[in-house]
CSV table of C-alpha atoms in Angstrom, one decimal:
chain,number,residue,atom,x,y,z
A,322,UNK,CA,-41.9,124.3,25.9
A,323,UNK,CA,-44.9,121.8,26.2
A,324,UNK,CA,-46.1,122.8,22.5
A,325,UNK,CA,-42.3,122.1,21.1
A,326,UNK,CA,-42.1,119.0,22.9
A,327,UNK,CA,-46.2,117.8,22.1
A,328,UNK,CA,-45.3,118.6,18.5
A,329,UNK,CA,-41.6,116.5,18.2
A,330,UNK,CA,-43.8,113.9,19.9
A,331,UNK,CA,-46.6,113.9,17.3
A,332,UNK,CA,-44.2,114.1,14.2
A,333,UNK,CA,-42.4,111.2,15.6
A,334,UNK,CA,-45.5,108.8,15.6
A,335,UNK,CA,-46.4,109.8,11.9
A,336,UNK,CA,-42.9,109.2,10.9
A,337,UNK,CA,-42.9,106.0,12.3
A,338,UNK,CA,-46.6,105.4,11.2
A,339,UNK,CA,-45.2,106.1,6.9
A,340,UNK,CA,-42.5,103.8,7.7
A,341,UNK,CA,-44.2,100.8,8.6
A,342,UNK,CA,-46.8,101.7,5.6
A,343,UNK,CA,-43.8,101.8,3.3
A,344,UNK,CA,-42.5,98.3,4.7
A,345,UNK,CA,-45.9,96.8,4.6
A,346,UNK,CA,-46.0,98.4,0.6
A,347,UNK,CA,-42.3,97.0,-0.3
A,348,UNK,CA,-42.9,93.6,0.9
A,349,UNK,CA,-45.0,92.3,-1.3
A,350,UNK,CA,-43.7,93.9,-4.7
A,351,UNK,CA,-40.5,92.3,-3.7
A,352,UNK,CA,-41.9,89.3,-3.4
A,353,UNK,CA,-43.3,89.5,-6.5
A,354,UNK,CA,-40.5,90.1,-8.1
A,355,UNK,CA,-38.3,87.0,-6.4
A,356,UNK,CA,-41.5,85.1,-8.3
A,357,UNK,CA,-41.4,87.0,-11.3
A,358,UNK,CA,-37.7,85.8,-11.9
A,359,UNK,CA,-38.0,82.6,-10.7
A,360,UNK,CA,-40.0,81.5,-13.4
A,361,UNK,CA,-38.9,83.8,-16.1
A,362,UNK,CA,-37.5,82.0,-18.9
A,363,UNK,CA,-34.5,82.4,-21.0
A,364,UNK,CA,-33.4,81.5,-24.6
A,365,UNK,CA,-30.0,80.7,-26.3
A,366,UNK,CA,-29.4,83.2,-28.1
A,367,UNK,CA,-28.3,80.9,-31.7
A,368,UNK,CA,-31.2,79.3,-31.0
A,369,UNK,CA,-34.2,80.3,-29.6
A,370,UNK,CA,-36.6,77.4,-29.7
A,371,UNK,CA,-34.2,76.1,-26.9
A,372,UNK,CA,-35.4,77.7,-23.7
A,373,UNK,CA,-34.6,77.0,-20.0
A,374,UNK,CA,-33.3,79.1,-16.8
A,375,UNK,CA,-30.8,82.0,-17.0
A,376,UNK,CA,-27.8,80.5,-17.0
A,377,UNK,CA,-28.3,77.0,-18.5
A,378,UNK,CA,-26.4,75.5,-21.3
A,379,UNK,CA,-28.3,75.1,-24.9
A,380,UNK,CA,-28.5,71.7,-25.7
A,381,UNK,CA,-27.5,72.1,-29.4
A,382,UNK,CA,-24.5,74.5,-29.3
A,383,UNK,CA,-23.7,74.8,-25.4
A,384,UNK,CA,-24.2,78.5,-25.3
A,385,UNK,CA,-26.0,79.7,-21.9
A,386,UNK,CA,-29.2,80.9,-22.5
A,387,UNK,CA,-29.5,84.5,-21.7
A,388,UNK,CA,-32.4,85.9,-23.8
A,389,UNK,CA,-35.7,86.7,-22.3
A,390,UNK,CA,-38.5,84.9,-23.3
A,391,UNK,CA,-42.1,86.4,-23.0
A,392,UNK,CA,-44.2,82.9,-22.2
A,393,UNK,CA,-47.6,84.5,-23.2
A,394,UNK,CA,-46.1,86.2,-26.4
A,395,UNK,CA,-44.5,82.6,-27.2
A,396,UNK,CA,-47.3,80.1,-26.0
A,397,UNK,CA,-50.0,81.9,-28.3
A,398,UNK,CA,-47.6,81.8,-31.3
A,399,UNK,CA,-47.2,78.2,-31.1
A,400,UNK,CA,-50.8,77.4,-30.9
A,401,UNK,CA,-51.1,80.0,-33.7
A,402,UNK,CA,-48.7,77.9,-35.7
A,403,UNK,CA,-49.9,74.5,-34.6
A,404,UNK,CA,-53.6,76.2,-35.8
A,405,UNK,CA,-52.1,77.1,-39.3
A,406,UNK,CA,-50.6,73.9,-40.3
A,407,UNK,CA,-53.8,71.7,-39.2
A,408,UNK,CA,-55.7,73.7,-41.7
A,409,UNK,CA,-53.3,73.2,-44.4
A,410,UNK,CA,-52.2,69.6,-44.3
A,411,UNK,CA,-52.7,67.7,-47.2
A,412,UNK,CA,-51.2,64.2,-48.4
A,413,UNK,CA,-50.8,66.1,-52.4
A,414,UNK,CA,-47.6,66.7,-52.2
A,415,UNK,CA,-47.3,63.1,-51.2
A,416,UNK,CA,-50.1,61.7,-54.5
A,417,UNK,CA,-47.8,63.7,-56.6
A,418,UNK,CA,-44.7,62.1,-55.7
A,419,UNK,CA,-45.9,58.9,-55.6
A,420,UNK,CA,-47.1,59.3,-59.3
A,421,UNK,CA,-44.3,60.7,-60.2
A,422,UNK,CA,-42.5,57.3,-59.2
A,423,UNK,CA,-45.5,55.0,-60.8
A,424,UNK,CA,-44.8,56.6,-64.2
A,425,UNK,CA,-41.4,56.0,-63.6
A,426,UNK,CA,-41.5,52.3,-63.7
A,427,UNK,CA,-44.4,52.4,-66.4
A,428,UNK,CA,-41.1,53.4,-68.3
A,429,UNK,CA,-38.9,50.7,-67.4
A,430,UNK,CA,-37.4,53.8,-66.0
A,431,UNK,CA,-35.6,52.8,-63.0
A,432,UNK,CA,-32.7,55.3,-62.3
A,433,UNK,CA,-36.0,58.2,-62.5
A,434,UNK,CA,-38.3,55.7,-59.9
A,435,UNK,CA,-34.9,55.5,-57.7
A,436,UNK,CA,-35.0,59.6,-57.3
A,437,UNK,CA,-39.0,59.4,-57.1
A,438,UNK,CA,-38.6,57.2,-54.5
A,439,UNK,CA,-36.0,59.1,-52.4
A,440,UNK,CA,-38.0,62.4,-53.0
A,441,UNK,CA,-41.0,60.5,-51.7
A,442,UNK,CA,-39.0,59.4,-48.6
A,443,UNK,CA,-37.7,63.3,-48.2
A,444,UNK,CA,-41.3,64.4,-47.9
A,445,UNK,CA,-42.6,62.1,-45.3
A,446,UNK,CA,-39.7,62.8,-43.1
A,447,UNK,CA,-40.8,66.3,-43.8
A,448,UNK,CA,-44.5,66.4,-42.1
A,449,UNK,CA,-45.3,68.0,-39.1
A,450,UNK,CA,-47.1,65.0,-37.2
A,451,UNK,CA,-48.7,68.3,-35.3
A,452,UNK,CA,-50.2,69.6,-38.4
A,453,UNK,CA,-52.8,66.3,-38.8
A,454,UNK,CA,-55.9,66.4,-36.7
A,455,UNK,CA,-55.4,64.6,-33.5
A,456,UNK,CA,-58.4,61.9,-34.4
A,457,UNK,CA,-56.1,61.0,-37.3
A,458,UNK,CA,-52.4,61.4,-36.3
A,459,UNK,CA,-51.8,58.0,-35.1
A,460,UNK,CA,-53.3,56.8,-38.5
A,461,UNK,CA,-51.6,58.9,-40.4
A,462,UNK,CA,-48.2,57.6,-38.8
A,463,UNK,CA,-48.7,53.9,-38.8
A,464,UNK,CA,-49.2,54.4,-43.0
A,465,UNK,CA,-46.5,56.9,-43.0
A,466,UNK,CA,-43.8,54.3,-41.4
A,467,UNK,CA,-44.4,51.6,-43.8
A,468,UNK,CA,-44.5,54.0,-46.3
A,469,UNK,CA,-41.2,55.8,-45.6
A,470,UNK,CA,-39.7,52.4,-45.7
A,471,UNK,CA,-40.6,51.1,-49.0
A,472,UNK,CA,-39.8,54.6,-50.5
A,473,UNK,CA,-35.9,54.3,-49.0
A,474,UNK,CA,-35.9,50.8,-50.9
A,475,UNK,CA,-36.7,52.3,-54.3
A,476,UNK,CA,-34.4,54.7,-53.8
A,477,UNK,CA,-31.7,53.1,-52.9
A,478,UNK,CA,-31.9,50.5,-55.4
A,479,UNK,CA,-31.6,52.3,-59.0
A,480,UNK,CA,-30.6,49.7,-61.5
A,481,UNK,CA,-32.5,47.1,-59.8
A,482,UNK,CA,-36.5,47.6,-61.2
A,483,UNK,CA,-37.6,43.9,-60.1
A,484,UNK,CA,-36.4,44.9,-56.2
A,485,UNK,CA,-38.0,48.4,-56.5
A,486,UNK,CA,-41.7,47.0,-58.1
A,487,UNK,CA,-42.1,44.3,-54.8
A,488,UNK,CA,-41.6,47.6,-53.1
A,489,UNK,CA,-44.0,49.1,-55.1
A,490,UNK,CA,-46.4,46.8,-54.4
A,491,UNK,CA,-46.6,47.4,-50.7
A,492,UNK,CA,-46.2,51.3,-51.0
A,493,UNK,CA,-48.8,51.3,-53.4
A,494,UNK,CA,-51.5,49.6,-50.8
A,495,UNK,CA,-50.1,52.3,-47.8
A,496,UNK,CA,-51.0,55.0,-50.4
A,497,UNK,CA,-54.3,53.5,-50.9
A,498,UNK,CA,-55.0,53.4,-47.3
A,499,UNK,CA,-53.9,57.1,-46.8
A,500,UNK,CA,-55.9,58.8,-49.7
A,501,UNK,CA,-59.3,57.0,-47.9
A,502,UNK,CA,-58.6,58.4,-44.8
A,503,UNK,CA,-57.3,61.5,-45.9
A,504,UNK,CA,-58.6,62.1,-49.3
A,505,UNK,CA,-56.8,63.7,-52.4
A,506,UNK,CA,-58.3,66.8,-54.3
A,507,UNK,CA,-57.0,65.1,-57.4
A,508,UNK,CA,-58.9,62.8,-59.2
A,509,UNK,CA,-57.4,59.2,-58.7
A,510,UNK,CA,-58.2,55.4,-60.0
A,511,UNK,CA,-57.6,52.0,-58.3
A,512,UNK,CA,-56.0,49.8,-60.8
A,513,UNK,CA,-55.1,46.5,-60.6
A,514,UNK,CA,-52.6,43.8,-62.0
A,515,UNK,CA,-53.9,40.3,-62.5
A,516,UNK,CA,-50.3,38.5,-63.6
A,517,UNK,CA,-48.2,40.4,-61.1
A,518,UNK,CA,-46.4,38.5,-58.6
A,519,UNK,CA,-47.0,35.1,-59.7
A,520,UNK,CA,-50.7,35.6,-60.9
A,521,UNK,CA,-51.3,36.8,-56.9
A,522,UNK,CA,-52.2,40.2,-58.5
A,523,UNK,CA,-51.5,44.1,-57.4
A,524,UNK,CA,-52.8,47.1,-57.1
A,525,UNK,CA,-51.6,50.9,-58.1
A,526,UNK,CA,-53.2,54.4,-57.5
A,527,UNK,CA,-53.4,56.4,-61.5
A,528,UNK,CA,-54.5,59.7,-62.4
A,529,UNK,CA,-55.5,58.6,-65.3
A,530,UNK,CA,-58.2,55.7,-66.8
A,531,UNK,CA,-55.8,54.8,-69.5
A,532,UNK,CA,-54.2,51.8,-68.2
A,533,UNK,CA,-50.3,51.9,-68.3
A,534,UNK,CA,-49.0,49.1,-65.4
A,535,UNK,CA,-45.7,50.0,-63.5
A,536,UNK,CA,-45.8,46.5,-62.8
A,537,UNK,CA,-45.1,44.7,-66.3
A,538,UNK,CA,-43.5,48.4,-68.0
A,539,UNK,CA,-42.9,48.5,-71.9
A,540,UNK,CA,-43.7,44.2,-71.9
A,541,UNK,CA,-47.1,44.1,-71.3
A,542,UNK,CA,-48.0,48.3,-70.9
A,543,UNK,CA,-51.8,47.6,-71.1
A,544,UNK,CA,-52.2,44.8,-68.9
A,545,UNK,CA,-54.7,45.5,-65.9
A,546,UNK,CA,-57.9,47.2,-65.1
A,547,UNK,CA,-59.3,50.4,-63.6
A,548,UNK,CA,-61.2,48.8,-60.0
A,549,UNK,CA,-62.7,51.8,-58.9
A,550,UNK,CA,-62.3,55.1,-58.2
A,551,UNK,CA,-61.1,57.2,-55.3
């Protein structure tokens, strides 16, 4: 009778021993989940660079957000991103377009320097301000602003060349500022005007020596001089 009851009484103190270990073992992986869901976030499903707490609304459609996102998945592929377009910015696309509008007006050709122009606009709005070097980004924007601007007034104003050339003017001294801080792999020439604006004179980019001014057109085609080259 002793050994029965010695034996229930040991049984019971290793029962109760495993249950407090199992508590003690619980109680911290249920923490770890509450903090685990707590900062989970969650993406709209229409569209997933809006992210937020289950349950929120997206802020372009109003959906709630019920996909999962995986932070560490989608924090290295924006930096991955971010990396890929630093190394591949470049103001070409932006040289090319603005020639494109130059020989335009060497023409006389104003409805063709109107669609330069708004093409030109189009592809400053387009830049990633995150894909230019951090050292040069609030450079880069400054230019870009006054830029953008006189692009939208060529554009808009097809039929009137005189309006479009004063515009010229200035967006030709932004696009000299940004190819000598952010340099072109085309070959390009500084020319300049003498009789333009009242004998005050301007200058336009080229990528060519021949002279052929946007300023005068098909009156007085010649008329300038290569400054230097860029």
């Amino acid at each position: 009778m002793k050994k029965i009851i010695f034996s229930t009484l040991i049984m019971a103190i290793v029962l109760t021993a495993c249950n407090s270990k199992n508590k003690e073992t619980t109680a911290p992986e249920a923490a770890s989940g509450t903090t685990q869901s707590d900062s989970q976030l969650y993406a709209c499903s229409m569209h997933p660079e809006v992210t937020g707490k289950k349950g929120d609304k997206c802020s372009k459609c109003g959906m709630e957000l019920t996909e999962p996102v995986k932070e560490t998945t989608e924090k290295s592929a924006e930096v991955k991103t971010t990396q890929a377009a630093q190394a591949t910015f470049s103001i070409n696309e932006i040289v090319s377009n603005y020639l494109t509008l130059k020989n335009a007006l060497t023409k006389d050709d104003t409805k063709g320097a109107a669609n330069a122009g708004q093409a030109l606009y189009a592809i400053f709005n387009n830049v990633n301000p995150n894909s230019i070097d951090s050292k040069l980004k609030t450079e880069y924007l400054d230019i870009a602003d006054d830029a953008k601007e006189h692009a939208e007034h060529i554009g808009a104003n097809g039929g009137n060349i005189e309006h479009q050339r004063e515009h010229f003017a200035m967006l030709s001294k932004d696009m000299n500022d940004l190819i000598k801080s952010f340099k072109s792999e085309q070959k390009l020439y500084q020319d300049f005007c003498p009789m333009y604006d009242g004998g005050k004179g301007a200058i336009w980019i080229s990528e060519t020596k021949e002279i052929k001014n946007p300023y005068q057109g098909k009156k007085m085609l010649t008329c300038g001089s290569m400054k230097k080259e860029l």
